[in-house]
Amino acid sequence: MIELAYTVTAWMPGWMQAIAIILMKISLLMMPLLLGVAYLTFAERKIIGYMQVRVGPNRVGPRGWLQPIADSLKLMFKEIVIPSSANRFLFLLSPLLAFAPALAAWAVIPFDDHLVIADINAGLLYVLAITSLGVYGIILAGWASNSKYAFLGAIRSGAQMVSYEIAMGFALVGVIMAAGSLNLGQIVQAQATGLGLFSWFWLPLLPLFVIYFISGVAETNRAPFDVAEGESEIVAGFHVDYSGMAFAVFFLAEYANMILIAALASLLFLGGWLSPFDGLPVLGPLFDWVPGIVWMLAKMSFFLLLFLWLRATFPRYRYDQIMRLGWKVFIPLTLVWIMVTGVLVVGEVGPWFGHGEG
Amino acid sequence: MAEIHNYTINFGPQHPAAHGVLRLILEMDGETVVRADPHVGLLHRATEKLAESKPFNQSIGYMDRLDYVSMMCNEHGYVMAIEKLLGAEVPLRAQYIRVMFDEITRILNHLMWIGTHGLDIGAMTMFLYAFREREDLMDMYEAVSGARMHATYYRVGGVARDLPEVMPRYERSKWHDEDDVKRMNANREGSLLDFIHDFTERFPACVDEYETLLTENRIWRQRTVGIGTVSPERALQLGFTGPMLRGSGVEWDLRKKQPYEVYDRLDFDIPVGVNGDCYDRYLVRIEEMRQANRIIRQCVDWLRDNPGPVMVDDHKIAAPPREAMKAGMEGLIHHFKLFSEGYQVPEGEAYAAVEHPKGEFGIYLLSDGANKPYRLKIRAPGFAHLSAMDEMVRGHMLADVVAVIGTQDIVFGEIDR
């Protein structure tokens, strides 16, 4: 695949070839990602629909399969209304500020062994840094709209994302300690100790795993932590004044972030592309032929299903209750479990930490 | 140092949680509500004034449109007031039918309430679960009156017609084949009473389903426990009635304290709360649904065994049968007089109140002996509840305002009238 790309672009000068290859890689990632976002919205409506004893969209195309296309077409042709008292520049800039980090973070996400755009050493650090930038888009959107509802939503979401980043960061510290690396590929490799799904980090780091995922839900402003949008309180929160494509970009960012969190959770805690039966008797060889990317996508889908399931089941937290949960429950818990992880790593407790790292 | 001002936000009238056309001016200190100022009148349709301009019977339909999620209970209050002035004796079977439909309406209202209350607090699924059962109740309305919501079924002196012997059924269509239709019609093979009986069998399990989603849910409890607390003394002073009053622990229910129709013959309990917060009111309403189910069941059993007239045999106030109107001169005259001039109600005043799903729904009627009311005053429970809004949300956060609106079970049709 990559050789083919090199032969096709062989006529270019060296620098141009490098750029062309990178662009190819990016588009190879972006196309499926954006398609994934589009069909995640469809899956959400269908799955929540069935959970709520209704059928969901089934009118556009066979069984509703073209619904996301119709939606995006509609949004593209709608007027982008800019409120007269809004700050035009920031108003239009903020969707991009929200969307760009959501896509940029994907650069370091591996889908299989070495199937990654940028295999950098500080991959996890990069993800943390980039995803925290997303909050700027939201805060600016709330401020630039010059509306009280939007501003309230922006303040809420700013506070919420900043607080949960801490719990999330601590959860990641545990993973880094356990794996002894910041590179996502190596973190996954560190989980291949030959016991199938029991050798992954979710078992020794169970509390961190749970906290990471819940913080991820809070990070992406999804139910039950969706106070930033708070449909019934502040109508739509920070994007209440957005319409058409400007709104769609926020929407895309939210769903790209969801997929990102799902990808990270499967990489860090569920062994990424590793087969759950790897190294087990009988089952191991039986599933050997399945390519790693399938496992990766299956694990991501599982987390995405959890996102939707939570949305269909839980009422919404109140703003101060979310803060309490983040600061008074999650942060102390993660701190304690970092200590425990330290002990486990130093004590080389097998099968996870027995191979001489840390 | 900069001066810090509270800011005001305009909550509604076009707001997804405002339950219609509520407009709240909220003075906020950050997320905390300092003052809430509810504005009413955006749905004012002058029902009271309209009633003064037409014969008594023609206003029954307006009553449906007061609290448009508990239609028949409104009619009940109105026809009871007229019957009081006329001194009309309603046949027993009609009384049972009225009680049965009052309780069906209570479930209908509480399902709407639990759906929107859940939706306000973010439990989206609740809404669709509740609407699944509402659909069956609407079908009962439709079977008996032809209309799914605005029934105009209660009449002075009884009810418009007896319960139908057949339940309307689904028919085959482009979307539903033979098997679908058969499955959907499974409980519609018999009479309306069979259908209602089947519903009372199924409904307790449905309530269990709602409770599974909410009652023990930590988030639900965090959002409702201790929110909008009203002490029993204060609840009485504020003029609360219905579940709002019972949630505060005052055991007041017109069905027990001033029994009307056949409530004194039926066996049911009145749930009361302890703390007077949103959660207690939630529990009270959930239990009321179960009790209403019990009452419906008793009515179904009685109605099956006791056929009889459902309207007084006085053609001055009740329309004669169609055949009599077509065949006889007297019937024709009665019919003509009733549907043009109506009937004269003796001079005097009357107040009739029913235990409406939301509280005490009262009609104060003043007659000067004409065929129209001289004055009609509607006592809508929601009005008193809404006036306590400021007191209930003060000091709470913005998200709690929504919870309190939900727990008050506000419907603007009755508040603005």
PDB file of C-alpha atoms in Angstrom, chain A residues 233-357:
ATOM      1  CA  GLU A 233     -32.575  24.407  30.648  1.00  0.00           C
ATOM      2  CA  ILE A 234     -30.509  26.519  28.305  1.00  0.00           C
ATOM      3  CA  VAL A 235     -32.122  25.256  25.120  1.00  0.00           C
ATOM      4  CA  ALA A 236     -28.983  24.268  23.229  1.00  0.00           C
ATOM      5  CA  GLY A 237     -26.242  25.948  25.190  1.00  0.00           C
ATOM      6  CA  PHE A 238     -23.234  27.289  23.385  1.00  0.00           C
ATOM      7  CA  HIS A 239     -24.511  26.587  19.879  1.00  0.00           C
ATOM      8  CA  VAL A 240     -28.004  27.963  20.362  1.00  0.00           C
ATOM      9  CA  ASP A 241     -27.436  30.730  17.814  1.00  0.00           C
ATOM     10  CA  TYR A 242     -25.726  28.594  15.213  1.00  0.00           C
ATOM     11  CA  SER A 243     -27.428  27.254  12.144  1.00  0.00           C
ATOM     12  CA  GLY A 244     -26.595  25.479   8.935  1.00  0.00           C
ATOM     13  CA  MET A 245     -23.061  24.370   8.381  1.00  0.00           C
ATOM     14  CA  ALA A 246     -21.698  26.339  11.352  1.00  0.00           C
ATOM     15  CA  PHE A 247     -23.877  24.221  13.605  1.00  0.00           C
ATOM     16  CA  ALA A 248     -23.017  21.081  11.684  1.00  0.00           C
ATOM     17  CA  VAL A 249     -19.330  21.638  12.338  1.00  0.00           C
ATOM     18  CA  PHE A 250     -19.956  21.682  16.088  1.00  0.00           C
ATOM     19  CA  PHE A 251     -21.999  18.584  15.660  1.00  0.00           C
ATOM     20  CA  LEU A 252     -19.244  16.861  13.719  1.00  0.00           C
ATOM     21  CA  ALA A 253     -16.710  17.876  16.354  1.00  0.00           C
ATOM     22  CA  GLU A 254     -18.828  16.356  19.113  1.00  0.00           C
ATOM     23  CA  TYR A 255     -19.187  13.067  17.314  1.00  0.00           C
ATOM     24  CA  ALA A 256     -15.548  12.970  16.166  1.00  0.00           C
ATOM     25  CA  ASN A 257     -14.624  13.470  19.813  1.00  0.00           C
ATOM     26  CA  MET A 258     -16.891  10.633  20.828  1.00  0.00           C
ATOM     27  CA  ILE A 259     -15.212   8.311  18.382  1.00  0.00           C
ATOM     28  CA  LEU A 260     -11.841   9.559  19.572  1.00  0.00           C
ATOM     29  CA  ILE A 261     -12.660   8.789  23.192  1.00  0.00           C
ATOM     30  CA  ALA A 262     -13.874   5.363  22.146  1.00  0.00           C
ATOM     31  CA  ALA A 263     -10.648   4.765  20.226  1.00  0.00           C
ATOM     32  CA  LEU A 264      -8.489   5.907  23.116  1.00  0.00           C
ATOM     33  CA  ALA A 265     -10.370   3.831  25.637  1.00  0.00           C
ATOM     34  CA  SER A 266      -9.902   0.735  23.509  1.00  0.00           C
ATOM     35  CA  LEU A 267      -6.225   1.484  22.935  1.00  0.00           C
ATOM     36  CA  LEU A 268      -5.368   2.242  26.521  1.00  0.00           C
ATOM     37  CA  PHE A 269      -7.449  -0.272  28.379  1.00  0.00           C
ATOM     38  CA  LEU A 270      -8.723  -2.892  25.970  1.00  0.00           C
ATOM     39  CA  GLY A 271      -5.539  -3.680  24.088  1.00  0.00           C
ATOM     40  CA  GLY A 272      -6.320  -1.788  20.868  1.00  0.00           C
ATOM     41  CA  TRP A 273      -5.951  -4.103  17.906  1.00  0.00           C
ATOM     42  CA  LEU A 274      -5.005  -7.154  19.992  1.00  0.00           C
ATOM     43  CA  SER A 275      -7.260 -10.140  19.739  1.00  0.00           C
ATOM     44  CA  PRO A 276      -9.142 -10.886  22.955  1.00  0.00           C
ATOM     45  CA  PHE A 277      -8.203 -14.545  22.530  1.00  0.00           C
ATOM     46  CA  ASP A 278      -4.538 -13.920  21.892  1.00  0.00           C
ATOM     47  CA  GLY A 279      -2.482 -16.633  23.606  1.00  0.00           C
ATOM     48  CA  LEU A 280      -5.457 -18.549  24.960  1.00  0.00           C
ATOM     49  CA  PRO A 281      -5.592 -22.290  24.098  1.00  0.00           C
ATOM     50  CA  VAL A 282      -8.088 -23.371  21.386  1.00  0.00           C
ATOM     51  CA  LEU A 283      -9.683 -19.925  20.842  1.00  0.00           C
ATOM     52  CA  GLY A 284      -6.396 -18.126  20.193  1.00  0.00           C
ATOM     53  CA  PRO A 285      -5.437 -19.930  16.975  1.00  0.00           C
ATOM     54  CA  LEU A 286      -9.085 -20.063  15.942  1.00  0.00           C
ATOM     55  CA  PHE A 287      -9.303 -16.284  15.687  1.00  0.00           C
ATOM     56  CA  ASP A 288      -5.772 -15.682  14.489  1.00  0.00           C
ATOM     57  CA  TRP A 289      -6.866 -14.801  10.977  1.00  0.00           C
ATOM     58  CA  VAL A 290      -8.936 -11.789  12.042  1.00  0.00           C
ATOM     59  CA  PRO A 291      -7.012  -8.609  11.167  1.00  0.00           C
ATOM     60  CA  GLY A 292      -6.196  -6.339  14.096  1.00  0.00           C
ATOM     61  CA  ILE A 293      -8.179  -3.423  12.736  1.00  0.00           C
ATOM     62  CA  VAL A 294     -11.369  -5.439  13.058  1.00  0.00           C
ATOM     63  CA  TRP A 295     -10.792  -5.927  16.767  1.00  0.00           C
ATOM     64  CA  MET A 296      -9.981  -2.254  17.090  1.00  0.00           C
ATOM     65  CA  LEU A 297     -13.194  -1.205  15.345  1.00  0.00           C
ATOM     66  CA  ALA A 298     -15.228  -3.717  17.320  1.00  0.00           C
ATOM     67  CA  LYS A 299     -13.921  -2.327  20.594  1.00  0.00           C
ATOM     68  CA  MET A 300     -14.621   1.219  19.464  1.00  0.00           C
ATOM     69  CA  SER A 301     -18.145   0.272  18.498  1.00  0.00           C
ATOM     70  CA  PHE A 302     -18.658  -1.187  21.934  1.00  0.00           C
ATOM     71  CA  PHE A 303     -17.721   2.097  23.590  1.00  0.00           C
ATOM     72  CA  LEU A 304     -19.847   4.059  21.170  1.00  0.00           C
ATOM     73  CA  LEU A 305     -22.787   1.833  22.034  1.00  0.00           C
ATOM     74  CA  LEU A 306     -22.162   2.661  25.683  1.00  0.00           C
ATOM     75  CA  PHE A 307     -22.351   6.369  24.837  1.00  0.00           C
ATOM     76  CA  LEU A 308     -25.750   5.882  23.261  1.00  0.00           C
ATOM     77  CA  TRP A 309     -26.980   3.562  25.962  1.00  0.00           C
ATOM     78  CA  LEU A 310     -26.128   6.098  28.650  1.00  0.00           C
ATOM     79  CA  ARG A 311     -28.011   8.728  26.744  1.00  0.00           C
ATOM     80  CA  ALA A 312     -31.139   6.630  26.553  1.00  0.00           C
ATOM     81  CA  THR A 313     -31.046   5.634  30.208  1.00  0.00           C
ATOM     82  CA  PHE A 314     -29.977   8.451  32.467  1.00  0.00           C
ATOM     83  CA  PRO A 315     -31.418  11.790  33.444  1.00  0.00           C
ATOM     84  CA  ARG A 316     -29.126  14.792  33.242  1.00  0.00           C
ATOM     85  CA  TYR A 317     -26.848  15.800  36.100  1.00  0.00           C
ATOM     86  CA  ARG A 318     -27.070  19.270  37.479  1.00  0.00           C
ATOM     87  CA  TYR A 319     -24.077  21.496  36.856  1.00  0.00           C
ATOM     88  CA  ASP A 320     -22.828  21.578  40.457  1.00  0.00           C
ATOM     89  CA  GLN A 321     -23.335  17.836  40.844  1.00  0.00           C
ATOM     90  CA  ILE A 322     -21.065  17.220  37.880  1.00  0.00           C
ATOM     91  CA  MET A 323     -18.410  19.376  39.468  1.00  0.00           C
ATOM     92  CA  ARG A 324     -18.770  17.515  42.733  1.00  0.00           C
ATOM     93  CA  LEU A 325     -18.435  14.165  41.011  1.00  0.00           C
ATOM     94  CA  GLY A 326     -15.338  15.295  39.151  1.00  0.00           C
ATOM     95  CA  TRP A 327     -13.468  16.975  41.961  1.00  0.00           C
ATOM     96  CA  LYS A 328     -14.555  15.093  45.049  1.00  0.00           C
ATOM     97  CA  VAL A 329     -14.917  11.577  43.703  1.00  0.00           C
ATOM     98  CA  PHE A 330     -12.919  11.023  40.574  1.00  0.00           C
ATOM     99  CA  ILE A 331      -9.752  12.952  41.352  1.00  0.00           C
ATOM    100  CA  PRO A 332      -9.188  11.393  44.796  1.00  0.00           C
ATOM    101  CA  LEU A 333      -9.995   7.945  43.409  1.00  0.00           C
ATOM    102  CA  THR A 334      -7.550   8.266  40.545  1.00  0.00           C
ATOM    103  CA  LEU A 335      -4.853   9.548  42.902  1.00  0.00           C
ATOM    104  CA  VAL A 336      -5.294   6.536  45.135  1.00  0.00           C
ATOM    105  CA  TRP A 337      -5.214   4.149  42.221  1.00  0.00           C
ATOM    106  CA  ILE A 338      -2.060   5.754  40.853  1.00  0.00           C
ATOM    107  CA  MET A 339      -0.428   4.797  44.141  1.00  0.00           C
ATOM    108  CA  VAL A 340      -1.780   1.279  43.825  1.00  0.00           C
ATOM    109  CA  THR A 341      -0.509   1.089  40.258  1.00  0.00           C
ATOM    110  CA  GLY A 342       2.891   2.252  41.468  1.00  0.00           C
ATOM    111  CA  VAL A 343       2.965  -0.556  43.987  1.00  0.00           C
ATOM    112  CA  LEU A 344       1.841  -3.088  41.370  1.00  0.00           C
ATOM    113  CA  VAL A 345       4.492  -1.908  38.925  1.00  0.00           C
ATOM    114  CA  VAL A 346       7.290  -1.881  41.474  1.00  0.00           C
ATOM    115  CA  GLY A 347       6.196  -5.244  42.814  1.00  0.00           C
ATOM    116  CA  GLU A 348       6.133  -6.572  39.238  1.00  0.00           C
ATOM    117  CA  VAL A 349       2.749  -8.172  39.808  1.00  0.00           C
ATOM    118  CA  GLY A 350       2.060 -10.515  36.926  1.00  0.00           C
ATOM    119  CA  PRO A 351       0.898 -11.034  34.353  1.00  0.00           C
ATOM    120  CA  TRP A 352       0.718  -7.349  33.582  1.00  0.00           C
ATOM    121  CA  PHE A 353       3.849  -5.896  35.097  1.00  0.00           C
ATOM    122  CA  GLY A 354       6.216  -8.840  35.156  1.00  0.00           C
ATOM    123  CA  HIS A 355       8.377  -7.913  32.205  1.00  0.00           C
ATOM    124  CA  GLY A 356      10.913  -5.599  33.713  1.00  0.00           C
ATOM    125  CA  GLU A 357       9.679  -2.133  32.751  1.00  0.00           C
TER     126      GLU A 357
END
